[in-house]
């Protein structure tokens, strides 16, 4: 481990940066928060004051030209993720980008290849990979504790948009009104697919069904009245893994329950583990474990070393997971550790979400073809 600090520049100083990203940098003694940039310069100024950044910019090109910035954090609206990340890669900066990186898998693969060519590291904001409970399950899979993996069940569901009068933001302004608009499978499903692929390996084939359950909603940017709009607010998919394991996946905006509402169950020949990432009564997540010879699930308490400094199982989920994510990316870069949760993984997740949507539209099994087996 070196005593060196990583120079960080953040693009997009709004709600999510304030809640999740900036507390991670402020808490790390290995980060020098060099600059914050927002097209609304007052937002950049306010965050710089609060989290101790040394410079502010209103134009991303100025931040990218700052020689002290080594890593760029893209925390801006979705449609800007790809152009800003691509510009940061071209400027030879390491990049952390919020998900999704792009709206199609091909451009996400292109950005991943550009980063490899430039010799910079990437990380996609797949928040739940940095849950201590999920990381423990990954360790139990890798060290053989769970044995051969048979079944993986993944859910991301909560009641965020159960109320039709709460403006839905995940709808592109030009979305067609006469067909189903994929939404929960993109917003929630992209995380879930990434988790299930990280734990179980490459997906071979998927089948799915998607539905619009709440037919009329208020949509952000489309007035205050409810619209007849076919937003997909629930998807179920079944998965055949390349390993032969079976997967089951559900994303839902309308399932009663608290945030973030992720549940992962892994069943193997020697044991099984269930992680519930659902904030309830001041506890962010729970982990239970059973063995083939002791089948009653027992609660597992994880040691303090599983948590980023300053966090515990009682920390709200956003800072709990994001501090861990930031800590991992900074350590990866400064200590030259193996990469994980990269733009390549983002592209793979996007490719699988596309396959799930196609399977529903054509009511058939769809093979997940490109780059299968090329996990890294
Ligand atoms: N991983 C997660 O669990 C999770 C959770 C919530 C939000 N998010 C993502 O985080 C991102 C930020 O969300 P948000 O709610 O903070 O607000 P937002 O996306 O509405 O805005 C972020 C800020 O970016 C600024 N901005 C826009 N274009 C810019 C540019 N070219 N250069 C510099 N600044 C620019 C805006 O002025 C705004 O202040 C979104 O992509 C969102 O999807 C991820």
mmCIF file of C-alpha atoms and ligand atoms in Angstrom:
data_model
loop_
_atom_site.group_PDB
_atom_site.id
_atom_site.type_symbol
_atom_site.label_atom_id
_atom_site.label_comp_id
_atom_site.label_asym_id
_atom_site.label_seq_id
_atom_site.Cartn_x
_atom_site.Cartn_y
_atom_site.Cartn_z
ATOM 1 C CA UNK A 1 0.000 0.000 0.000
ATOM 2 C CA UNK A 2 1.356 3.467 -0.884
ATOM 3 C CA UNK A 3 0.895 6.713 1.044
ATOM 4 C CA UNK A 4 0.140 8.465 -2.257
ATOM 5 C CA UNK A 5 -3.263 10.128 -2.709
ATOM 6 C CA UNK A 6 -5.455 9.883 -5.789
ATOM 7 C CA UNK A 7 -6.532 13.194 -7.354
ATOM 8 C CA UNK A 8 -10.295 13.036 -7.979
ATOM 9 C CA UNK A 9 -12.526 15.345 -10.051
ATOM 10 C CA UNK A 10 -16.326 15.000 -9.920
ATOM 11 C CA UNK A 11 -18.776 15.920 -12.707
ATOM 12 C CA UNK A 12 -22.375 16.562 -11.608
ATOM 13 C CA UNK A 13 -22.871 18.016 -8.130
ATOM 14 C CA UNK A 14 -26.467 17.129 -7.340
ATOM 15 C CA UNK A 15 -28.513 14.772 -5.152
ATOM 16 C CA UNK A 16 -26.794 11.449 -5.767
ATOM 17 C CA UNK A 17 -23.302 12.973 -5.624
ATOM 18 C CA UNK A 18 -24.185 14.558 -2.291
ATOM 19 C CA UNK A 19 -25.784 11.442 -0.840
ATOM 20 C CA UNK A 20 -23.450 8.727 -2.111
ATOM 21 C CA UNK A 21 -20.263 9.739 -3.982
ATOM 22 C CA UNK A 22 -18.902 12.792 -2.146
ATOM 23 C CA UNK A 23 -19.203 11.310 1.383
ATOM 24 C CA UNK A 24 -17.019 8.435 0.084
ATOM 25 C CA UNK A 25 -14.241 10.787 -1.032
ATOM 26 C CA UNK A 26 -14.511 12.943 2.080
ATOM 27 C CA UNK A 27 -14.148 9.826 4.275
ATOM 28 C CA UNK A 28 -11.091 8.463 2.428
ATOM 29 C CA UNK A 29 -7.588 9.418 3.539
ATOM 30 C CA UNK A 30 -6.291 8.187 0.169
ATOM 31 C CA UNK A 31 -8.246 10.769 -1.883
ATOM 32 C CA UNK A 32 -7.392 14.355 -2.776
ATOM 33 C CA UNK A 33 -10.702 15.881 -3.915
ATOM 34 C CA UNK A 34 -9.226 18.274 -6.466
ATOM 35 C CA UNK A 35 -12.258 19.695 -8.269
ATOM 36 C CA UNK A 36 -16.032 19.615 -8.689
ATOM 37 C CA UNK A 37 -17.748 20.634 -11.924
ATOM 38 C CA UNK A 38 -21.413 21.321 -12.635
ATOM 39 C CA UNK A 39 -23.028 23.264 -15.460
ATOM 40 C CA UNK A 40 -24.937 24.927 -12.595
ATOM 41 C CA UNK A 41 -21.806 26.411 -11.030
ATOM 42 C CA UNK A 42 -23.546 27.297 -7.743
ATOM 43 C CA UNK A 43 -24.159 23.595 -7.117
ATOM 44 C CA UNK A 44 -20.450 22.904 -7.667
ATOM 45 C CA UNK A 45 -19.514 25.742 -5.272
ATOM 46 C CA UNK A 46 -21.876 24.530 -2.530
ATOM 47 C CA UNK A 47 -20.576 20.941 -2.724
ATOM 48 C CA UNK A 48 -16.940 22.078 -2.881
ATOM 49 C CA UNK A 49 -17.429 24.039 0.311
ATOM 50 C CA UNK A 50 -19.214 21.188 2.047
ATOM 51 C CA UNK A 51 -16.862 18.362 1.004
ATOM 52 C CA UNK A 52 -13.588 20.293 0.753
ATOM 53 C CA UNK A 53 -12.798 20.362 -3.008
ATOM 54 C CA UNK A 54 -10.094 22.844 -3.992
ATOM 55 C CA UNK A 55 -11.421 24.057 -7.360
ATOM 56 C CA UNK A 56 -14.777 24.399 -9.144
ATOM 57 C CA UNK A 57 -15.566 24.388 -12.868
ATOM 58 C CA UNK A 58 -18.690 24.866 -14.993
ATOM 59 C CA UNK A 59 -17.278 23.122 -18.075
ATOM 60 C CA UNK A 60 -16.143 19.496 -18.008
ATOM 61 C CA UNK A 61 -13.310 20.293 -20.453
ATOM 62 C CA UNK A 62 -11.653 22.460 -17.807
ATOM 63 C CA UNK A 63 -11.826 19.647 -15.249
ATOM 64 C CA UNK A 64 -10.428 17.148 -17.779
ATOM 65 C CA UNK A 65 -7.534 19.536 -18.528
ATOM 66 C CA UNK A 66 -6.653 19.821 -14.817
ATOM 67 C CA UNK A 67 -3.339 17.935 -14.441
ATOM 68 C CA UNK A 68 -4.005 17.102 -10.775
ATOM 69 C CA UNK A 69 -7.179 15.184 -11.650
ATOM 70 C CA UNK A 70 -6.261 11.518 -12.135
ATOM 71 C CA UNK A 71 -9.712 9.986 -11.775
ATOM 72 C CA UNK A 72 -12.999 11.438 -13.045
ATOM 73 C CA UNK A 73 -16.343 10.607 -11.431
ATOM 74 C CA UNK A 74 -19.279 10.992 -13.840
ATOM 75 C CA UNK A 75 -22.406 11.593 -11.718
ATOM 76 C CA UNK A 76 -24.484 13.496 -14.288
ATOM 77 C CA UNK A 77 -27.814 12.676 -16.029
ATOM 78 C CA UNK A 78 -27.940 9.399 -17.956
ATOM 79 C CA UNK A 79 -27.716 10.784 -21.519
ATOM 80 C CA UNK A 80 -24.362 12.445 -20.687
ATOM 81 C CA UNK A 81 -22.668 9.351 -19.228
ATOM 82 C CA UNK A 82 -21.199 8.012 -22.468
ATOM 83 C CA UNK A 83 -19.910 11.299 -23.980
ATOM 84 C CA UNK A 84 -18.393 12.490 -20.682
ATOM 85 C CA UNK A 85 -16.793 9.104 -19.929
ATOM 86 C CA UNK A 86 -15.410 8.872 -23.470
ATOM 87 C CA UNK A 87 -13.918 12.384 -23.161
ATOM 88 C CA UNK A 88 -12.349 11.475 -19.793
ATOM 89 C CA UNK A 89 -10.829 8.287 -21.266
ATOM 90 C CA UNK A 90 -9.440 10.316 -24.200
ATOM 91 C CA UNK A 91 -7.859 12.663 -21.614
ATOM 92 C CA UNK A 92 -6.204 9.566 -20.046
ATOM 93 C CA UNK A 93 -8.107 9.726 -16.758
ATOM 94 C CA UNK A 94 -9.429 6.743 -14.828
ATOM 95 C CA UNK A 95 -13.258 6.884 -14.830
ATOM 96 C CA UNK A 96 -16.038 5.973 -12.401
ATOM 97 C CA UNK A 97 -19.390 6.358 -14.168
ATOM 98 C CA UNK A 98 -22.919 6.068 -12.841
ATOM 99 C CA UNK A 99 -25.012 3.400 -14.511
ATOM 100 C CA UNK A 100 -26.098 3.016 -17.249
ATOM 101 C CA UNK A 101 -23.013 3.842 -19.303
ATOM 102 C CA UNK A 102 -24.941 3.890 -22.590
ATOM 103 C CA UNK A 103 -28.317 3.079 -24.073
ATOM 104 C CA UNK A 104 -26.913 0.273 -26.240
ATOM 105 C CA UNK A 105 -24.415 -2.477 -25.527
ATOM 106 C CA UNK A 106 -22.266 -1.802 -28.627
ATOM 107 C CA UNK A 107 -21.247 1.716 -27.537
ATOM 108 C CA UNK A 108 -20.569 0.455 -24.008
ATOM 109 C CA UNK A 109 -18.190 -2.205 -25.432
ATOM 110 C CA UNK A 110 -16.524 0.529 -27.561
ATOM 111 C CA UNK A 111 -15.912 2.712 -24.473
ATOM 112 C CA UNK A 112 -14.507 -0.303 -22.600
ATOM 113 C CA UNK A 113 -12.092 -1.031 -25.474
ATOM 114 C CA UNK A 114 -11.036 2.652 -25.631
ATOM 115 C CA UNK A 115 -10.174 2.556 -21.900
ATOM 116 C CA UNK A 116 -8.037 -0.565 -22.429
ATOM 117 C CA UNK A 117 -6.208 1.131 -25.319
ATOM 118 C CA UNK A 118 -5.548 4.251 -23.224
ATOM 119 C CA UNK A 119 -4.369 2.180 -20.252
ATOM 120 C CA UNK A 120 -6.911 3.683 -17.834
ATOM 121 C CA UNK A 121 -9.207 1.919 -15.382
ATOM 122 C CA UNK A 122 -12.986 2.085 -15.368
ATOM 123 C CA UNK A 123 -15.661 1.354 -12.814
ATOM 124 C CA UNK A 124 -19.419 1.354 -13.267
ATOM 125 C CA UNK A 125 -21.649 2.438 -10.361
ATOM 126 C CA UNK A 126 -23.190 -0.981 -9.694
ATOM 127 C CA UNK A 127 -23.854 -0.052 -6.078
ATOM 128 C CA UNK A 128 -24.894 -3.466 -4.737
ATOM 129 C CA UNK A 129 -21.636 -5.242 -5.628
ATOM 130 C CA UNK A 130 -20.257 -3.282 -2.683
ATOM 131 C CA UNK A 131 -22.728 -4.606 -0.132
ATOM 132 C CA UNK A 132 -20.731 -6.442 2.581
ATOM 133 C CA UNK A 133 -23.324 -9.284 2.520
ATOM 134 C CA UNK A 134 -23.108 -9.727 -1.265
ATOM 135 C CA UNK A 135 -19.292 -9.661 -1.155
ATOM 136 C CA UNK A 136 -19.366 -12.385 1.508
ATOM 137 C CA UNK A 137 -21.576 -14.574 -0.722
ATOM 138 C CA UNK A 138 -19.114 -14.026 -3.603
ATOM 139 C CA UNK A 139 -16.270 -15.146 -1.293
ATOM 140 C CA UNK A 140 -18.262 -18.270 -0.267
ATOM 141 C CA UNK A 141 -18.788 -19.143 -3.942
ATOM 142 C CA UNK A 142 -15.119 -18.578 -4.842
ATOM 143 C CA UNK A 143 -13.710 -20.605 -1.912
ATOM 144 C CA UNK A 144 -16.103 -23.529 -2.477
ATOM 145 C CA UNK A 145 -18.111 -23.091 0.748
ATOM 146 C CA UNK A 146 -21.397 -23.256 -1.203
ATOM 147 C CA UNK A 147 -20.172 -26.082 -3.493
ATOM 148 C CA UNK A 148 -21.463 -26.445 -7.045
ATOM 149 C CA UNK A 149 -23.975 -23.646 -7.697
ATOM 150 C CA UNK A 150 -27.435 -24.889 -8.725
ATOM 151 C CA UNK A 151 -29.820 -21.925 -8.357
ATOM 152 C CA UNK A 152 -29.433 -18.151 -8.170
ATOM 153 C CA UNK A 153 -32.496 -15.993 -7.451
ATOM 154 C CA UNK A 154 -32.238 -12.216 -7.764
ATOM 155 C CA UNK A 155 -34.894 -9.597 -6.987
ATOM 156 C CA UNK A 156 -34.819 -5.829 -7.110
ATOM 157 C CA UNK A 157 -38.214 -4.617 -6.065
ATOM 158 C CA UNK A 158 -39.704 -1.856 -3.930
ATOM 159 C CA UNK A 159 -42.743 0.418 -3.945
ATOM 160 C CA UNK A 160 -41.003 3.483 -5.443
ATOM 161 C CA UNK A 161 -43.650 3.981 -8.167
ATOM 162 C CA UNK A 162 -46.675 2.228 -6.694
ATOM 163 C CA UNK A 163 -48.331 5.659 -6.327
ATOM 164 C CA UNK A 164 -49.317 6.719 -9.898
ATOM 165 C CA UNK A 165 -49.192 10.405 -8.905
ATOM 166 C CA UNK A 166 -45.488 10.317 -8.037
ATOM 167 C CA UNK A 167 -43.809 11.571 -11.245
ATOM 168 C CA UNK A 168 -41.935 8.754 -12.975
ATOM 169 C CA UNK A 169 -38.570 9.932 -14.265
ATOM 170 C CA UNK A 170 -37.325 6.935 -16.219
ATOM 171 C CA UNK A 171 -39.277 7.633 -19.433
ATOM 172 C CA UNK A 172 -37.528 9.106 -22.489
ATOM 173 C CA UNK A 173 -39.517 12.100 -23.816
ATOM 174 C CA UNK A 174 -39.766 10.513 -27.276
ATOM 175 C CA UNK A 175 -40.901 7.090 -26.009
ATOM 176 C CA UNK A 176 -43.613 5.506 -28.216
ATOM 177 C CA UNK A 177 -47.117 5.444 -26.649
ATOM 178 C CA UNK A 178 -48.404 2.397 -28.510
ATOM 179 C CA UNK A 179 -46.050 -0.221 -27.062
ATOM 180 C CA UNK A 180 -44.494 -1.298 -23.785
ATOM 181 C CA UNK A 181 -41.612 0.964 -22.663
ATOM 182 C CA UNK A 182 -38.909 -1.086 -20.870
ATOM 183 C CA UNK A 183 -38.196 0.696 -17.589
ATOM 184 C CA UNK A 184 -37.792 -1.358 -14.387
ATOM 185 C CA UNK A 185 -35.690 -3.919 -16.276
ATOM 186 C CA UNK A 186 -33.316 -1.106 -17.300
ATOM 187 C CA UNK A 187 -33.277 0.952 -14.083
ATOM 188 C CA UNK A 188 -33.288 -1.915 -11.595
ATOM 189 C CA UNK A 189 -32.599 -4.935 -13.806
ATOM 190 C CA UNK A 190 -29.171 -3.696 -14.944
ATOM 191 C CA UNK A 191 -27.883 -3.905 -11.331
ATOM 192 C CA UNK A 192 -29.474 -7.254 -10.762
ATOM 193 C CA UNK A 193 -28.187 -8.812 -13.963
ATOM 194 C CA UNK A 194 -24.687 -7.614 -13.072
ATOM 195 C CA UNK A 195 -24.911 -9.168 -9.592
ATOM 196 C CA UNK A 196 -26.243 -12.466 -10.931
ATOM 197 C CA UNK A 197 -23.522 -12.615 -13.616
ATOM 198 C CA UNK A 198 -20.800 -11.718 -11.087
ATOM 199 C CA UNK A 199 -21.927 -14.524 -8.780
ATOM 200 C CA UNK A 200 -22.893 -17.192 -11.325
ATOM 201 C CA UNK A 201 -20.795 -16.471 -14.430
ATOM 202 C CA UNK A 202 -21.944 -15.850 -18.002
ATOM 203 C CA UNK A 203 -25.610 -16.130 -18.985
ATOM 204 C CA UNK A 204 -26.257 -18.537 -21.888
ATOM 205 C CA UNK A 205 -29.980 -17.940 -22.578
ATOM 206 C CA UNK A 206 -32.933 -16.007 -21.192
ATOM 207 C CA UNK A 207 -36.739 -16.081 -21.407
ATOM 208 C CA UNK A 208 -38.931 -13.392 -19.889
ATOM 209 C CA UNK A 209 -42.264 -11.700 -19.450
ATOM 210 C CA UNK A 210 -42.676 -7.936 -18.964
ATOM 211 C CA UNK A 211 -45.811 -5.998 -18.068
ATOM 212 C CA UNK A 212 -47.343 -2.616 -17.424
ATOM 213 C CA UNK A 213 -49.253 -3.021 -14.142
ATOM 214 C CA UNK A 214 -50.190 0.615 -13.355
ATOM 215 C CA UNK A 215 -51.723 1.916 -16.610
ATOM 216 C CA UNK A 216 -51.940 5.661 -15.904
ATOM 217 C CA UNK A 217 -49.174 7.719 -14.321
ATOM 218 C CA UNK A 218 -47.806 11.211 -13.922
ATOM 219 C CA UNK A 219 -44.563 11.396 -15.918
ATOM 220 C CA UNK A 220 -41.825 13.962 -15.291
ATOM 221 C CA UNK A 221 -41.723 16.558 -18.090
ATOM 222 C CA UNK A 222 -45.194 15.593 -19.416
ATOM 223 C CA UNK A 223 -47.447 17.815 -17.265
ATOM 224 C CA UNK A 224 -49.213 17.211 -13.953
ATOM 225 C CA UNK A 225 -52.080 15.022 -15.208
ATOM 226 C CA UNK A 226 -51.894 11.245 -15.353
ATOM 227 C CA UNK A 227 -50.946 9.908 -18.812
ATOM 228 C CA UNK A 228 -52.014 6.634 -20.420
ATOM 229 C CA UNK A 229 -48.505 5.273 -20.881
ATOM 230 C CA UNK A 230 -47.343 1.672 -21.022
ATOM 231 C CA UNK A 231 -44.340 1.818 -18.736
ATOM 232 C CA UNK A 232 -42.954 -1.604 -17.893
ATOM 233 C CA UNK A 233 -43.115 -1.628 -14.111
ATOM 234 C CA UNK A 234 -42.464 -5.355 -13.593
ATOM 235 C CA UNK A 235 -40.382 -8.055 -15.308
ATOM 236 C CA UNK A 236 -39.703 -11.704 -14.560
ATOM 237 C CA UNK A 237 -36.965 -13.645 -16.364
ATOM 238 C CA UNK A 238 -35.569 -17.151 -16.205
ATOM 239 C CA UNK A 239 -31.912 -17.753 -16.948
ATOM 240 C CA UNK A 240 -29.803 -20.672 -18.156
ATOM 241 C CA UNK A 241 -26.211 -20.024 -17.110
ATOM 242 C CA UNK A 242 -23.294 -21.254 -19.243
ATOM 243 C CA UNK A 243 -22.357 -23.406 -16.181
ATOM 244 C CA UNK A 244 -25.745 -25.133 -16.328
ATOM 245 C CA UNK A 245 -27.059 -23.359 -13.194
ATOM 246 C CA UNK A 246 -30.585 -21.935 -13.223
ATOM 247 C CA UNK A 247 -31.401 -18.302 -12.489
ATOM 248 C CA UNK A 248 -34.614 -16.479 -11.673
ATOM 249 C CA UNK A 249 -34.850 -12.691 -11.774
ATOM 250 C CA UNK A 250 -37.498 -10.077 -10.971
ATOM 251 C CA UNK A 251 -37.456 -6.298 -11.218
ATOM 252 C CA UNK A 252 -40.416 -4.259 -9.985
ATOM 253 C CA UNK A 253 -41.268 -0.626 -9.294
ATOM 254 C CA UNK A 254 -44.537 -1.604 -7.598
ATOM 255 C CA UNK A 255 -43.807 -4.388 -5.087
ATOM 256 C CA UNK A 256 -44.621 -3.191 -1.573
ATOM 257 C CA UNK A 257 -41.410 -2.923 0.446
ATOM 258 C CA UNK A 258 -38.594 -0.569 1.319
ATOM 259 C CA UNK A 259 -35.426 0.502 -0.545
ATOM 260 C CA UNK A 260 -33.325 -0.664 -2.177
ATOM 261 C CA UNK A 261 -35.220 -3.948 -2.156
ATOM 262 C CA UNK A 262 -32.491 -6.242 -3.472
ATOM 263 C CA UNK A 263 -32.599 -9.898 -2.461
ATOM 264 C CA UNK A 264 -30.091 -12.493 -3.610
ATOM 265 C CA UNK A 265 -30.389 -16.228 -2.902
ATOM 266 C CA UNK A 266 -27.704 -18.704 -3.908
ATOM 267 C CA UNK A 267 -28.186 -22.465 -3.497
ATOM 268 C CA UNK A 268 -25.257 -24.863 -3.985
ATOM 269 C CA UNK A 269 -24.427 -28.522 -3.346
ATOM 270 C CA UNK A 270 -22.825 -27.761 0.060
ATOM 271 C CA UNK A 271 -24.658 -24.712 1.318
ATOM 272 C CA UNK A 272 -26.945 -21.778 0.621
ATOM 273 C CA UNK A 273 -26.893 -18.054 1.388
ATOM 274 C CA UNK A 274 -29.543 -15.338 1.324
ATOM 275 C CA UNK A 275 -28.742 -11.611 1.363
ATOM 276 C CA UNK A 276 -31.568 -9.085 1.909
ATOM 277 C CA UNK A 277 -30.543 -5.537 1.074
ATOM 278 C CA UNK A 278 -33.706 -3.923 2.368
ATOM 279 C CA UNK A 279 -33.570 -1.110 4.908
ATOM 280 C CA UNK A 280 -35.795 -2.130 7.812
ATOM 281 C CA UNK A 281 -35.892 -0.705 11.341
ATOM 282 C CA UNK A 282 -32.473 0.953 11.043
ATOM 283 C CA UNK A 283 -30.674 -2.111 9.652
ATOM 284 C CA UNK A 284 -29.410 -1.857 6.059
ATOM 285 C CA UNK A 285 -29.033 -5.559 5.219
ATOM 286 C CA UNK A 286 -29.092 -9.101 6.567
ATOM 287 C CA UNK A 287 -27.211 -12.251 5.586
ATOM 288 C CA UNK A 288 -28.268 -15.818 6.418
ATOM 289 C CA UNK A 289 -26.514 -19.100 5.704
ATOM 290 C CA UNK A 290 -27.423 -22.803 5.792
ATOM 291 C CA UNK A 291 -25.386 -25.959 5.177
ATOM 292 C CA UNK A 292 -26.413 -29.208 3.540
ATOM 293 C CA UNK A 293 -26.015 -30.894 6.947
ATOM 294 C CA UNK A 294 -27.643 -28.038 8.965
ATOM 295 C CA UNK A 295 -30.507 -26.768 6.832
ATOM 296 C CA UNK A 296 -31.960 -24.108 9.118
ATOM 297 C CA UNK A 297 -30.769 -20.673 7.950
ATOM 298 C CA UNK A 298 -28.735 -18.808 10.587
ATOM 299 C CA UNK A 299 -28.012 -15.104 10.717
ATOM 300 C CA UNK A 300 -24.385 -14.155 9.952
ATOM 301 C CA UNK A 301 -22.769 -11.099 11.581
ATOM 302 C CA UNK A 302 -19.912 -9.778 9.428
ATOM 303 C CA UNK A 303 -16.705 -8.413 11.019
ATOM 304 C CA UNK A 304 -15.960 -4.658 10.967
ATOM 305 C CA UNK A 305 -13.300 -5.222 8.263
ATOM 306 C CA UNK A 306 -16.139 -5.861 5.763
ATOM 307 C CA UNK A 307 -17.299 -2.249 6.131
ATOM 308 C CA UNK A 308 -15.697 0.926 4.796
ATOM 309 C CA UNK A 309 -14.280 3.111 7.607
ATOM 310 C CA UNK A 310 -17.035 5.022 9.392
ATOM 311 C CA UNK A 311 -19.848 2.667 8.283
ATOM 312 C CA UNK A 312 -21.698 -0.187 9.996
ATOM 313 C CA UNK A 313 -24.753 -2.319 9.180
ATOM 314 C CA UNK A 314 -26.813 0.587 10.593
ATOM 315 C CA UNK A 315 -25.500 3.114 8.027
ATOM 316 C CA UNK A 316 -28.125 4.025 5.381
ATOM 317 C CA UNK A 317 -27.630 1.926 2.244
ATOM 318 C CA UNK A 318 -26.442 4.652 -0.168
ATOM 319 C CA UNK A 319 -23.379 5.810 1.829
ATOM 320 C CA UNK A 320 -22.806 2.261 3.156
ATOM 321 C CA UNK A 321 -22.336 0.774 -0.321
ATOM 322 C CA UNK A 322 -20.883 3.799 -2.078
ATOM 323 C CA UNK A 323 -18.136 4.405 0.452
ATOM 324 C CA UNK A 324 -17.130 0.804 -0.096
ATOM 325 C CA UNK A 325 -17.259 1.237 -3.892
ATOM 326 C CA UNK A 326 -15.110 4.372 -3.777
ATOM 327 C CA UNK A 327 -12.671 2.713 -1.376
ATOM 328 C CA UNK A 328 -12.276 -0.265 -3.739
ATOM 329 C CA UNK A 329 -11.705 1.872 -6.840
ATOM 330 C CA UNK A 330 -9.146 4.082 -5.114
ATOM 331 C CA UNK A 331 -7.291 1.022 -3.756
ATOM 332 C CA UNK A 332 -7.450 -0.699 -7.171
ATOM 333 C CA UNK A 333 -5.768 2.291 -8.810
ATOM 334 C CA UNK A 334 -3.216 3.175 -6.140
ATOM 335 C CA UNK A 335 -2.220 -0.423 -5.329
ATOM 336 C CA UNK A 336 -2.495 -1.746 -8.912
ATOM 337 C CA UNK A 337 -5.046 -4.407 -7.909
ATOM 338 C CA UNK A 338 -7.115 -6.463 -10.415
ATOM 339 C CA UNK A 339 -9.997 -4.542 -11.976
ATOM 340 C CA UNK A 340 -13.627 -5.380 -11.176
ATOM 341 C CA UNK A 341 -17.024 -3.917 -12.031
ATOM 342 C CA UNK A 342 -15.667 -2.255 -15.171
ATOM 343 C CA UNK A 343 -17.255 -0.697 -18.258
ATOM 344 C CA UNK A 344 -16.930 -4.178 -19.806
ATOM 345 C CA UNK A 345 -19.226 -5.520 -17.066
ATOM 346 C CA UNK A 346 -21.595 -2.619 -17.763
ATOM 347 C CA UNK A 347 -21.649 -3.552 -21.447
ATOM 348 C CA UNK A 348 -22.320 -7.209 -20.595
ATOM 349 C CA UNK A 349 -25.193 -6.219 -18.300
ATOM 350 C CA UNK A 350 -26.653 -4.053 -21.053
ATOM 351 C CA UNK A 351 -26.358 -6.898 -23.558
ATOM 352 C CA UNK A 352 -28.262 -9.240 -21.218
ATOM 353 C CA UNK A 353 -30.991 -6.648 -20.501
ATOM 354 C CA UNK A 354 -31.402 -6.279 -24.302
ATOM 355 C CA UNK A 355 -31.770 -10.078 -24.580
ATOM 356 C CA UNK A 356 -34.427 -10.103 -21.821
ATOM 357 C CA UNK A 357 -36.422 -7.402 -23.667
ATOM 358 C CA UNK A 358 -36.134 -9.273 -26.990
ATOM 359 C CA UNK A 359 -37.234 -12.540 -25.346
ATOM 360 C CA UNK A 360 -40.422 -10.850 -24.133
ATOM 361 C CA UNK A 361 -41.126 -9.092 -27.443
ATOM 362 C CA UNK A 362 -40.669 -12.270 -29.490
ATOM 363 C CA UNK A 363 -41.956 -14.623 -26.777
ATOM 364 C CA UNK A 364 -38.975 -16.998 -27.108
ATOM 365 C CA UNK A 365 -35.632 -18.003 -25.545
ATOM 366 C CA UNK A 366 -32.816 -15.649 -26.572
ATOM 367 C CA UNK A 367 -29.137 -16.635 -26.477
ATOM 368 C CA UNK A 368 -26.713 -14.110 -24.996
ATOM 369 C CA UNK A 369 -24.097 -14.282 -27.706
ATOM 370 C CA UNK A 370 -21.452 -11.585 -27.908
ATOM 371 C CA UNK A 371 -18.306 -11.987 -25.823
ATOM 372 C CA UNK A 372 -19.807 -14.895 -23.858
ATOM 373 C CA UNK A 373 -17.137 -16.523 -21.749
ATOM 374 C CA UNK A 374 -14.909 -13.438 -21.922
ATOM 375 C CA UNK A 375 -15.544 -12.460 -18.321
ATOM 376 C CA UNK A 376 -12.970 -10.313 -16.563
HETATM 377 N N1 LIG B 1 -26.292 3.706 -8.569
HETATM 378 C C1 LIG B 1 -27.425 4.090 -7.975
HETATM 379 O O1 LIG B 1 -27.967 3.345 -7.131
HETATM 380 C C2 LIG B 1 -28.046 5.442 -8.301
HETATM 381 C C3 LIG B 1 -29.029 6.020 -7.473
HETATM 382 C C4 LIG B 1 -29.513 7.311 -7.773
HETATM 383 C C5 LIG B 1 -29.049 7.994 -8.909
HETATM 384 N N2 LIG B 1 -28.123 7.386 -9.717
HETATM 385 C C6 LIG B 1 -27.599 8.092 -10.931
HETATM 386 O O2 LIG B 1 -26.761 9.175 -10.525
HETATM 387 C C7 LIG B 1 -26.781 10.209 -11.541
HETATM 388 C C8 LIG B 1 -27.024 11.571 -10.902
HETATM 389 O O3 LIG B 1 -28.352 11.645 -10.411
HETATM 390 P P1 LIG B 1 -28.923 12.940 -9.593
HETATM 391 O O4 LIG B 1 -30.213 12.505 -9.030
HETATM 392 O O5 LIG B 1 -27.866 13.443 -8.681
HETATM 393 O O6 LIG B 1 -29.207 14.117 -10.595
HETATM 394 P P2 LIG B 1 -29.242 14.499 -12.121
HETATM 395 O O7 LIG B 1 -28.851 13.380 -12.985
HETATM 396 O O8 LIG B 1 -30.549 15.135 -12.393
HETATM 397 O O9 LIG B 1 -28.140 15.698 -12.203
HETATM 398 C C9 LIG B 1 -26.812 15.643 -11.793
HETATM 399 C C10 LIG B 1 -26.099 16.990 -11.984
HETATM 400 O O10 LIG B 1 -25.346 16.962 -13.211
HETATM 401 C C11 LIG B 1 -25.264 18.290 -13.721
HETATM 402 N N3 LIG B 1 -24.848 18.217 -15.134
HETATM 403 C C12 LIG B 1 -25.601 17.938 -16.226
HETATM 404 N N4 LIG B 1 -24.822 17.903 -17.343
HETATM 405 C C13 LIG B 1 -23.553 18.189 -16.940
HETATM 406 C C14 LIG B 1 -22.303 18.307 -17.614
HETATM 407 N N5 LIG B 1 -22.214 18.113 -18.922
HETATM 408 N N6 LIG B 1 -21.214 18.612 -16.882
HETATM 409 C C15 LIG B 1 -21.283 18.831 -15.549
HETATM 410 N N7 LIG B 1 -22.450 18.727 -14.836
HETATM 411 C C16 LIG B 1 -23.557 18.407 -15.529
HETATM 412 C C17 LIG B 1 -26.660 18.839 -13.452
HETATM 413 O O11 LIG B 1 -26.655 20.269 -13.477
HETATM 414 C C18 LIG B 1 -26.961 18.256 -12.074
HETATM 415 O O12 LIG B 1 -26.590 19.161 -11.051
HETATM 416 C C19 LIG B 1 -27.860 9.787 -12.560
HETATM 417 O O13 LIG B 1 -27.234 9.182 -13.650
HETATM 418 C C20 LIG B 1 -28.677 8.748 -11.788
HETATM 419 O O14 LIG B 1 -29.274 7.777 -12.641
HETATM 420 C C21 LIG B 1 -27.606 6.144 -9.408
#
